[in-house]
mmCIF file of C-alpha atoms in Angstrom:
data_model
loop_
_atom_site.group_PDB
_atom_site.id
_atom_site.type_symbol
_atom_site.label_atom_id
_atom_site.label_comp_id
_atom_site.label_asym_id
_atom_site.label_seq_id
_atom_site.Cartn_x
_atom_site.Cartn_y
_atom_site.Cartn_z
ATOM 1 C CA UNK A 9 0.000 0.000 0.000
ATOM 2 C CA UNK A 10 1.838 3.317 -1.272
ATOM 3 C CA UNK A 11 1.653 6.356 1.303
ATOM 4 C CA UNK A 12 -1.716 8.255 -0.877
ATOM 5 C CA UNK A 13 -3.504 5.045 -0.302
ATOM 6 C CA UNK A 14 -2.949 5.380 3.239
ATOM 7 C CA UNK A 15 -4.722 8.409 3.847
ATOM 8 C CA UNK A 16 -8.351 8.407 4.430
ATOM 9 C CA UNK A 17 -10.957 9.635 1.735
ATOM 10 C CA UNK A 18 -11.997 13.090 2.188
ATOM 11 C CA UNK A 19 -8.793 14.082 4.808
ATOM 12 C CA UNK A 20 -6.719 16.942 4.088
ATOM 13 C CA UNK A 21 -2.964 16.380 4.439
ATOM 14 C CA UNK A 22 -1.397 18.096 7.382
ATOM 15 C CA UNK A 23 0.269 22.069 6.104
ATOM 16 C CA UNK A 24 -2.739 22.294 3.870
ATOM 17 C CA UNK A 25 -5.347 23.422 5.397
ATOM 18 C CA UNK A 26 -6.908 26.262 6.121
ATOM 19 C CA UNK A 27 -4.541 28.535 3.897
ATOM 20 C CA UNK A 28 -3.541 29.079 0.852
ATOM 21 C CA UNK A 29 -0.231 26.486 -0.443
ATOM 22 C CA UNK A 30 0.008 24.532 2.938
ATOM 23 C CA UNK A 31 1.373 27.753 5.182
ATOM 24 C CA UNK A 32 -1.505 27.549 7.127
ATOM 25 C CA UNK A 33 -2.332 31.097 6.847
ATOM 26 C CA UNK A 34 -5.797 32.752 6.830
ATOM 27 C CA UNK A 35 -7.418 33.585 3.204
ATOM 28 C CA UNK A 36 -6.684 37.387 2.362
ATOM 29 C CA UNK A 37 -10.594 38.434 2.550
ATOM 30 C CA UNK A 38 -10.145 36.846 6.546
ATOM 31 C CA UNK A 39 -6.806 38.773 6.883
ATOM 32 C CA UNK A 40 -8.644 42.367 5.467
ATOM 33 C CA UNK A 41 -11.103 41.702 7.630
ATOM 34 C CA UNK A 42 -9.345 41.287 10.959
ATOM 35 C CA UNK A 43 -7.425 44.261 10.045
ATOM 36 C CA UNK A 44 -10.684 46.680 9.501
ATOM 37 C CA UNK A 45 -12.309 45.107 12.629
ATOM 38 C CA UNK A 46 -8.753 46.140 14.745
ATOM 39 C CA UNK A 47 -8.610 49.755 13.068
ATOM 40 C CA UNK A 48 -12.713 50.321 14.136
ATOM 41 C CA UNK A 49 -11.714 49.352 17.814
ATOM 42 C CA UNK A 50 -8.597 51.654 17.724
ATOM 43 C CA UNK A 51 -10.935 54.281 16.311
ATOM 44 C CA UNK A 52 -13.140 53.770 19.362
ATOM 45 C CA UNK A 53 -10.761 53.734 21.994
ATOM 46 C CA UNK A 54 -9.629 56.976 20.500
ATOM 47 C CA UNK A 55 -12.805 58.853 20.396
ATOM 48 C CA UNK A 56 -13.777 57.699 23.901
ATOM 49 C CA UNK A 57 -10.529 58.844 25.120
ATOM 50 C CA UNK A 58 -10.658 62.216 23.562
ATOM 51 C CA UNK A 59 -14.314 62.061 25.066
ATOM 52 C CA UNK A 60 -12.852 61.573 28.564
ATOM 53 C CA UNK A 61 -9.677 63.980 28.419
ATOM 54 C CA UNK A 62 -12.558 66.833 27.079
ATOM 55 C CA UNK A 63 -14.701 65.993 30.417
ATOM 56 C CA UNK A 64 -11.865 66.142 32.652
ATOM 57 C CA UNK A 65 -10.093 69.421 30.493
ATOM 58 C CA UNK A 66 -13.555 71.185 30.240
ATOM 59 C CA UNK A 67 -13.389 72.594 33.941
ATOM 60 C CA UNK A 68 -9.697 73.856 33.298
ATOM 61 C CA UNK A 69 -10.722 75.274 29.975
ATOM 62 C CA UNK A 70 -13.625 76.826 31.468
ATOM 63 C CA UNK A 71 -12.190 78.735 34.546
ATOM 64 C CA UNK A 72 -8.948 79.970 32.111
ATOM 65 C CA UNK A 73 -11.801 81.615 29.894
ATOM 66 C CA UNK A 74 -13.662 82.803 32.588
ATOM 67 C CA UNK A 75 -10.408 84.665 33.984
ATOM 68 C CA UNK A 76 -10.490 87.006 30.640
ATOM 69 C CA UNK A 77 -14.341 88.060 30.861
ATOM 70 C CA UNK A 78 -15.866 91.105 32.443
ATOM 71 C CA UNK A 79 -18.048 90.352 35.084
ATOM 72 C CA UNK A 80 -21.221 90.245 33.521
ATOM 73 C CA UNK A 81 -20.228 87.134 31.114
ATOM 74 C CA UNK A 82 -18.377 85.124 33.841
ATOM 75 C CA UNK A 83 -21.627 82.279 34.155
ATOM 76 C CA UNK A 84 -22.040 83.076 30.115
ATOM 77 C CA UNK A 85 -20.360 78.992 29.828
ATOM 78 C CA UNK A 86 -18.559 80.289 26.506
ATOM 79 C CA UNK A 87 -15.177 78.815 26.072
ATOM 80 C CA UNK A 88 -14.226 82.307 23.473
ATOM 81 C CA UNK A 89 -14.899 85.392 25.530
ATOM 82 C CA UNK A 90 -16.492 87.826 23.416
ATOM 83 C CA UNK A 91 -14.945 90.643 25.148
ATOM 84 C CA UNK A 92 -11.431 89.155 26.695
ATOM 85 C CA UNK A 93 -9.875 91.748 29.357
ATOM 86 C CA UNK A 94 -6.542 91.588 31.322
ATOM 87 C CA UNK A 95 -8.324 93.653 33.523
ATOM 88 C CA UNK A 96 -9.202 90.881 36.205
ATOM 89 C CA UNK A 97 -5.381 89.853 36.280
ATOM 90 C CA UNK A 98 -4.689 93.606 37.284
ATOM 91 C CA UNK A 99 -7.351 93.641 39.458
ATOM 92 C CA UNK A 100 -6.518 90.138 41.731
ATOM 93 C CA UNK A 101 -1.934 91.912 42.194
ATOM 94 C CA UNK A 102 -3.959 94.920 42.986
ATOM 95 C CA UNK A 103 -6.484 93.320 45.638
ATOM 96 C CA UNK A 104 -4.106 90.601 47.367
ATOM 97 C CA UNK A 105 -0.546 89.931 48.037
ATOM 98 C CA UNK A 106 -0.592 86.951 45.767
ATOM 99 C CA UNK A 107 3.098 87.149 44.815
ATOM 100 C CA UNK A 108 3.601 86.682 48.758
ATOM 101 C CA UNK A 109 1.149 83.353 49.244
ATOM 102 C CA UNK A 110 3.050 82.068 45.747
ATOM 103 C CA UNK A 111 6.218 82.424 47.682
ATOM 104 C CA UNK A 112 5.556 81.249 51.099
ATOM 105 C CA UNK A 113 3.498 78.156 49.299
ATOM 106 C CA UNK A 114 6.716 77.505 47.125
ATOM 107 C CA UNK A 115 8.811 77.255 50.587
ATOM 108 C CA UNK A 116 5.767 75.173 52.134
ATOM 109 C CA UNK A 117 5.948 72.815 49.596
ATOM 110 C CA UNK A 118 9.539 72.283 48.594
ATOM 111 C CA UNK A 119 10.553 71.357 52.334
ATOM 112 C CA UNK A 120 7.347 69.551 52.266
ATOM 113 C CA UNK A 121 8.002 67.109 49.735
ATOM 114 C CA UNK A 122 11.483 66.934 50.067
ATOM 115 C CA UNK A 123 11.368 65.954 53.749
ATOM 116 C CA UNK A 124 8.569 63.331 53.289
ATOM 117 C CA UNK A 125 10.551 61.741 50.294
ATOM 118 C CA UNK A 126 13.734 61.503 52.325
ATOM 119 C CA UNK A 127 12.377 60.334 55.801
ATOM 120 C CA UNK A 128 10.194 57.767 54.116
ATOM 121 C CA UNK A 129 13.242 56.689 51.774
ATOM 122 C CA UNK A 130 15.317 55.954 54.643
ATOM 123 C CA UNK A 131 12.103 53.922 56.770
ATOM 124 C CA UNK A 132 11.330 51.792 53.698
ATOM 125 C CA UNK A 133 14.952 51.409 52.943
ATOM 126 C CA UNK A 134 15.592 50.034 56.387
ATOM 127 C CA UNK A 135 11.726 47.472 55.996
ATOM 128 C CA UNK A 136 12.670 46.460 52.886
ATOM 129 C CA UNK A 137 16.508 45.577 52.890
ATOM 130 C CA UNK A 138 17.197 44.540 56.122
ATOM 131 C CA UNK A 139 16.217 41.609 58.103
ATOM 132 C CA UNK A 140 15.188 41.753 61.963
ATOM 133 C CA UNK A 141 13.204 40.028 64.289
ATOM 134 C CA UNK A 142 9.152 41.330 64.551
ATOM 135 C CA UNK A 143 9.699 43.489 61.062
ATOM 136 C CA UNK A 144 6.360 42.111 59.514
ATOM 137 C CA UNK A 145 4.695 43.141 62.753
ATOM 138 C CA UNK A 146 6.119 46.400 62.843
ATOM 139 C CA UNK A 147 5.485 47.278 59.279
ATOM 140 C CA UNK A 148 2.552 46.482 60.130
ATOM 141 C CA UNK A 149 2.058 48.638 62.609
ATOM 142 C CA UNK A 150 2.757 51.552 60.908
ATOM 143 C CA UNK A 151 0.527 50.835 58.128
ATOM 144 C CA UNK A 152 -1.985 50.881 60.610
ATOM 145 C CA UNK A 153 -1.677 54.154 61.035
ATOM 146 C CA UNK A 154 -3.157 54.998 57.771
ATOM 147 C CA UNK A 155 -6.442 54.051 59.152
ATOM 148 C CA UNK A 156 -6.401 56.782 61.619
ATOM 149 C CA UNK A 157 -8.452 59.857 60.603
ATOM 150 C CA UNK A 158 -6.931 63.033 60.119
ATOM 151 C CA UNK A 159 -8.950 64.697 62.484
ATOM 152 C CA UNK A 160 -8.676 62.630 65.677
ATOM 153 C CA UNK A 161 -4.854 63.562 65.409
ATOM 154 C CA UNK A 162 -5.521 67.362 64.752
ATOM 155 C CA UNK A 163 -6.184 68.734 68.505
ATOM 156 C CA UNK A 164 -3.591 66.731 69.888
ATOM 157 C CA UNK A 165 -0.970 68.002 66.979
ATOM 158 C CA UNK A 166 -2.182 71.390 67.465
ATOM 159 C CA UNK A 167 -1.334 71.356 71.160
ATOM 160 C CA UNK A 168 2.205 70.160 70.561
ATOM 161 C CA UNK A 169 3.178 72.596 67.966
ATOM 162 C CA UNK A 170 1.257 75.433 70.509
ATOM 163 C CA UNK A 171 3.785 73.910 73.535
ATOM 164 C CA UNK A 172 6.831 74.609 70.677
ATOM 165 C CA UNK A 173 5.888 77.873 69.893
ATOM 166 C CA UNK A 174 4.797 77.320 65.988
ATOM 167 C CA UNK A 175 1.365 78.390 66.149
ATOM 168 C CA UNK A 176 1.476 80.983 63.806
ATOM 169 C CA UNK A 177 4.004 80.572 61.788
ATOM 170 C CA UNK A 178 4.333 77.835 58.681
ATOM 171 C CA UNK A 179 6.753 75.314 60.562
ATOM 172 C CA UNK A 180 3.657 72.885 61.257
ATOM 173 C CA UNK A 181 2.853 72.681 57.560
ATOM 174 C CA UNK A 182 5.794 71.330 56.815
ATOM 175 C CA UNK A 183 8.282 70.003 60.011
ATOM 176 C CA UNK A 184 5.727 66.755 60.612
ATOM 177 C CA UNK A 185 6.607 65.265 57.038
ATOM 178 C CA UNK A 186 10.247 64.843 58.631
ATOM 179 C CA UNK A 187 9.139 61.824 60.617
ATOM 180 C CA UNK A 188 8.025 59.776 57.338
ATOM 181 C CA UNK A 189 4.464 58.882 56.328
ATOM 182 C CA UNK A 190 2.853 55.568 55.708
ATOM 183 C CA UNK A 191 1.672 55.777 52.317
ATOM 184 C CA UNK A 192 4.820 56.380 51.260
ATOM 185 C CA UNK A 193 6.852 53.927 53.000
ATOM 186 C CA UNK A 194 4.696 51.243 51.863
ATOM 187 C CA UNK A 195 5.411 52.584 48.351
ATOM 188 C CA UNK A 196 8.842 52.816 48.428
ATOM 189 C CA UNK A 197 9.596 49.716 49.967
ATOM 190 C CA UNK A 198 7.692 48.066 47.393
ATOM 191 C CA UNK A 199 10.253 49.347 44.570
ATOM 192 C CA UNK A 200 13.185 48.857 47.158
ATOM 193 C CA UNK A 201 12.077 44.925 47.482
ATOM 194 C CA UNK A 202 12.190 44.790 43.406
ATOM 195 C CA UNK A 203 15.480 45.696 43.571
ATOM 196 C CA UNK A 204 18.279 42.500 43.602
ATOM 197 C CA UNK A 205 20.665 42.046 46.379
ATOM 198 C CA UNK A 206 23.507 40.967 44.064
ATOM 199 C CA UNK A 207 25.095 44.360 44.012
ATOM 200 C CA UNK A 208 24.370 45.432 47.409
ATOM 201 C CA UNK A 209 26.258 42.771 48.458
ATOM 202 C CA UNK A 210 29.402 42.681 46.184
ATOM 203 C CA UNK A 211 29.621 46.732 47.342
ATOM 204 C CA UNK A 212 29.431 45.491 50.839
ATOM 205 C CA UNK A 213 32.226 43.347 50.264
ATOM 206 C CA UNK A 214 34.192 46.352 48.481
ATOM 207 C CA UNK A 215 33.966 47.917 51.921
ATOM 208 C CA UNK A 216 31.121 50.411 50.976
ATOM 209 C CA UNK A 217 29.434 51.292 53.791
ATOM 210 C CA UNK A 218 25.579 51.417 54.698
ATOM 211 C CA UNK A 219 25.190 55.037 53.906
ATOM 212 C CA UNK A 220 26.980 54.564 50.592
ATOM 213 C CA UNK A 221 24.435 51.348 49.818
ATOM 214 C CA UNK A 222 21.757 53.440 49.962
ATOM 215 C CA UNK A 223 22.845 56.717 48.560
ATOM 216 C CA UNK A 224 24.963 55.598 45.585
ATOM 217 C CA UNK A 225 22.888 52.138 44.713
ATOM 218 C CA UNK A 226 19.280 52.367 46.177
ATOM 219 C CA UNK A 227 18.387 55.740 45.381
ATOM 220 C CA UNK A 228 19.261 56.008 41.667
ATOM 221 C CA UNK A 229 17.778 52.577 40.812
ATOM 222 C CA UNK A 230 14.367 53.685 42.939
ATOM 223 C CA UNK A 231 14.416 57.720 41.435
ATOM 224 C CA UNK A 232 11.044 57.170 39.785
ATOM 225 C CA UNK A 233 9.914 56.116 43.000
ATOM 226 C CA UNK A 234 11.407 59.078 44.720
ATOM 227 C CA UNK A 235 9.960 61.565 41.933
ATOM 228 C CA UNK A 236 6.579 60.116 42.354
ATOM 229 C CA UNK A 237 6.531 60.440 46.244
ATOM 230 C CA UNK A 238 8.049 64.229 45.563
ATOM 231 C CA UNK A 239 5.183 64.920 42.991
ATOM 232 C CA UNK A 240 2.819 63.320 45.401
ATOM 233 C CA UNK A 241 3.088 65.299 48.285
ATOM 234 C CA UNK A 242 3.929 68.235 46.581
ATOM 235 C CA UNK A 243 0.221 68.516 44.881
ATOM 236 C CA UNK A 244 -1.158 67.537 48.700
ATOM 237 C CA UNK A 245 0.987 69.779 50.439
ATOM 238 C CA UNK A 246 0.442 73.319 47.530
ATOM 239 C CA UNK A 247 -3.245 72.215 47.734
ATOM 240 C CA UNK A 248 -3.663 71.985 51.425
ATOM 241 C CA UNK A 249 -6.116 73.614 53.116
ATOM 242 C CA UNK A 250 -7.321 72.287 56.270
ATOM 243 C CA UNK A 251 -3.643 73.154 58.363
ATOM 244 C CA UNK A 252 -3.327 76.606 57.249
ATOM 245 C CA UNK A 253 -6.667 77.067 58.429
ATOM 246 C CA UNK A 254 -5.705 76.521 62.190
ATOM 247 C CA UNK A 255 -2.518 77.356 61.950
ATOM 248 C CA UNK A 256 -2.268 80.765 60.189
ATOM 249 C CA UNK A 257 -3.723 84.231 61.299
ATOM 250 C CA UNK A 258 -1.474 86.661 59.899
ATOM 251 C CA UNK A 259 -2.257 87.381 56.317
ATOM 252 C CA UNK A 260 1.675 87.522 55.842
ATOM 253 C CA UNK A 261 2.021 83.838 56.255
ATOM 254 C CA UNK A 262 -0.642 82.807 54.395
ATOM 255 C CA UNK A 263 -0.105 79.942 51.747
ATOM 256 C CA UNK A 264 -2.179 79.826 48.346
ATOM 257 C CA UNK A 265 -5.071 77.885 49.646
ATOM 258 C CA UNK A 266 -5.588 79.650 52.611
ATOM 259 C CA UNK A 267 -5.063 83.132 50.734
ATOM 260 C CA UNK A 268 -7.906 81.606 47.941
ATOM 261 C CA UNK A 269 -10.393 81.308 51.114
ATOM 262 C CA UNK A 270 -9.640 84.943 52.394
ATOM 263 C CA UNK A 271 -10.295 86.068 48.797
ATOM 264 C CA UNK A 272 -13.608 83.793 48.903
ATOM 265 C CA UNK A 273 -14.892 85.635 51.658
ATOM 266 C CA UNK A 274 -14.281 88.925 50.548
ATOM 267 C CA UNK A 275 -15.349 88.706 47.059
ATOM 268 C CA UNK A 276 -17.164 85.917 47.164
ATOM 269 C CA UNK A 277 -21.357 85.576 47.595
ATOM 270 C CA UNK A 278 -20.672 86.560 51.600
ATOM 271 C CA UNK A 279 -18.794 89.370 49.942
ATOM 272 C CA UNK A 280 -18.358 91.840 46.930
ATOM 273 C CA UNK A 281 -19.557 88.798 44.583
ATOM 274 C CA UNK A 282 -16.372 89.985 42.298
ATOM 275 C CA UNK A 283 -16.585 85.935 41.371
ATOM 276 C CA UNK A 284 -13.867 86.935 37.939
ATOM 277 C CA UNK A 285 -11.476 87.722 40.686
ATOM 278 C CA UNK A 286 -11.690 84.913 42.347
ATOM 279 C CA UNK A 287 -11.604 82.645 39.147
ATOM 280 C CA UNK A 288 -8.058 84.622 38.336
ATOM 281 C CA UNK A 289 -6.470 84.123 41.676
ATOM 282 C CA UNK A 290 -7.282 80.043 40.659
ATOM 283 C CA UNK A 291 -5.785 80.184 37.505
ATOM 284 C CA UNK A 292 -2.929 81.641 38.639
ATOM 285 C CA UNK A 293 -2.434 79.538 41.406
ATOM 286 C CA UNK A 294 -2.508 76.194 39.078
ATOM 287 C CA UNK A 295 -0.043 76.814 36.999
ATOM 288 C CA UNK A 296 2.528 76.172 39.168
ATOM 289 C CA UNK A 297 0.745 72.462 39.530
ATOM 290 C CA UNK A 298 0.176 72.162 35.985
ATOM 291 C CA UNK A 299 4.047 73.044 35.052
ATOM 292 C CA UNK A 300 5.383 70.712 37.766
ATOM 293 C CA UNK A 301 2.987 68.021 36.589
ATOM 294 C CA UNK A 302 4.770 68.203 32.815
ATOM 295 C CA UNK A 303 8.406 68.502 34.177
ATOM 296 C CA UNK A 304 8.128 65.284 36.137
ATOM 297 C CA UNK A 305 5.521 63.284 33.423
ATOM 298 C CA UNK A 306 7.921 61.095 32.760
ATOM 299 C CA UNK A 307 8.592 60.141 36.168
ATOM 300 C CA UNK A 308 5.244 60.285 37.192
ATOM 301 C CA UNK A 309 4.000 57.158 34.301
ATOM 302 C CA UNK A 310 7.363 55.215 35.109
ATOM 303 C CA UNK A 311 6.646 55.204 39.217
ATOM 304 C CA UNK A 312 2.937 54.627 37.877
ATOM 305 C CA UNK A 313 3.500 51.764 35.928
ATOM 306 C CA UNK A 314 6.435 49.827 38.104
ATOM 307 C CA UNK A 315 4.697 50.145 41.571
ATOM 308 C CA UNK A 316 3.883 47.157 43.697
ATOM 309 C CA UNK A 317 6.145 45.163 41.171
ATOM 310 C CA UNK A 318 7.116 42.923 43.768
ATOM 311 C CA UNK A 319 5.761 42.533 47.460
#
């Protein structure tokens, strides 16, 4: 019996089927096909992203306009003011010491996040690359602490920094972020565990001490990390409201927020109702988010993307 009488009637030898000269491939109407059907799904995952970016953009877009109309078209919801003034911009350096709360918000903010992203790096380091009896436990312990409101630790905060003397001033918006915080230790040790011991341990051997094995290997391979912490608390910290509030009295040391609610309440509906300078003082005030946000982007999607990598 020869090899074609062994196959079965009707079978199709193996490498010819379903394509055209045994490759296996699918027929070039399937192929056309496929390919429309994947261009119509990109083409709706890009039109109900640009739907989505235009929601969250529209608020932005909105209060930007609004800052160039009189005051009689400032509810008018036109994106194109049909009468565009600088006159509110005057108006809000004239009525406030803006440049002032810009500065002392800067300060706020910069020892703010830096302190935070240094006194966590150094509490993760120490969770996630060394090895000690009741660590789980203790890690545990200060995660814990997340679960704590804000509030039930706000009278007995206030009373400390009143004993030190900082009532007043802008040390309390700032000086507590030098003793670490939980959210970002747990993030930072997670990109601190991803890292391998291999060349923590040949430096070790080199004689490099346990300053220099964090300082000149952890921290570079973990910058994303540190940028995103950074970015983190800086947005919290330049948007934070609540601690200036029982902090600050003097209008001198007031911070952006805090100056925003003064202008509130004197232009505001319990005030003049001169709502285009209040729009203004908020445009003016975001930019500084808004340019920070683009510097670190790339930073920002990299700590994104590679957190919680390994636990």
């Amino acid at each position: 019996m020869t090899v074609v009488d062994a196959v079965p009637a009707g079978a199709v030898p193996d490498g010819a089927a379903g394509g055209v000269g045994g490759t296996g491939a699918p027929p070039p109407d399937d192929r056309r096909e496929a390919h429309r059907r994947r261009r119509r799904l990109r083409w709706l995952v890009v039109a109900a992203l640009t739907v989505l970016a235009l929601v969250f953009v529209y608020p932005l877009l909105w209060l930007l306009s609004a800052s160039f109309k009189p005051r009689a078209e400032i509810f008018d919801n036109r994106l194109v003011p049909r009468h565009p003034t600088l006159e509110n911009y005057l108006t809000v350096w004239e009525s406030a010491p803006l440049a002032l709360w810009l500065g002392n918000t800067l300060v706020v903010t910069a020892l703010a996040a830096t302190a935070v992203t240094v006194s966590s790096a150094l509490v993760a380091w120490g969770f996630a690359h060394y090895r000690f009896r009741g660590r789980g436990p203790l890690f545990g312990l200060v995660l814990a602490t997340m679960m704590l409101p804000g509030a039930v630790t706000l009278i007995p905060t206030y009373l400390i920094w009143h004993r030190l003397g900082f009532v007043g001033t802008t040390v309390p918006l700032w000086a507590g972020n030098l003793f670490a915080s939980a959210f970002y230790v747990f993030l930072l040790r997670q990109f601190f565990l991803s890292l391998p011991r291999e060349p923590f341990e040949a430096a070790r051997l080199d004689g490099a001490s346990e300053w220099k094995l964090f300082w000149l290997i952890a921290v570079p391979l973990c910058r994303p990390a540190l940028v995103l912490t950074f970015l983190f608390e800086a947005q919290a910290s330049w948007t934070d409201l609540l601690r200036p509030l029982v902090y600050l009295q003097d209008t001198a040391t007031f911070t952006v927020p805090r100056g925003l609610k003064a202008l509130i309440d004197q232009f505001g509906p319990g005030g003049e109702s001169q709502w285009e300078v209040v729009v203004t003082a908020s445009v003016i005030t975001t930019v500084p988010m808004i340019l920070l946000f683009f510097a670190g982007q790339r930073y920002f999607v990299q700590g994104i993307a590679t957190t919680g990598s390994k636990g």
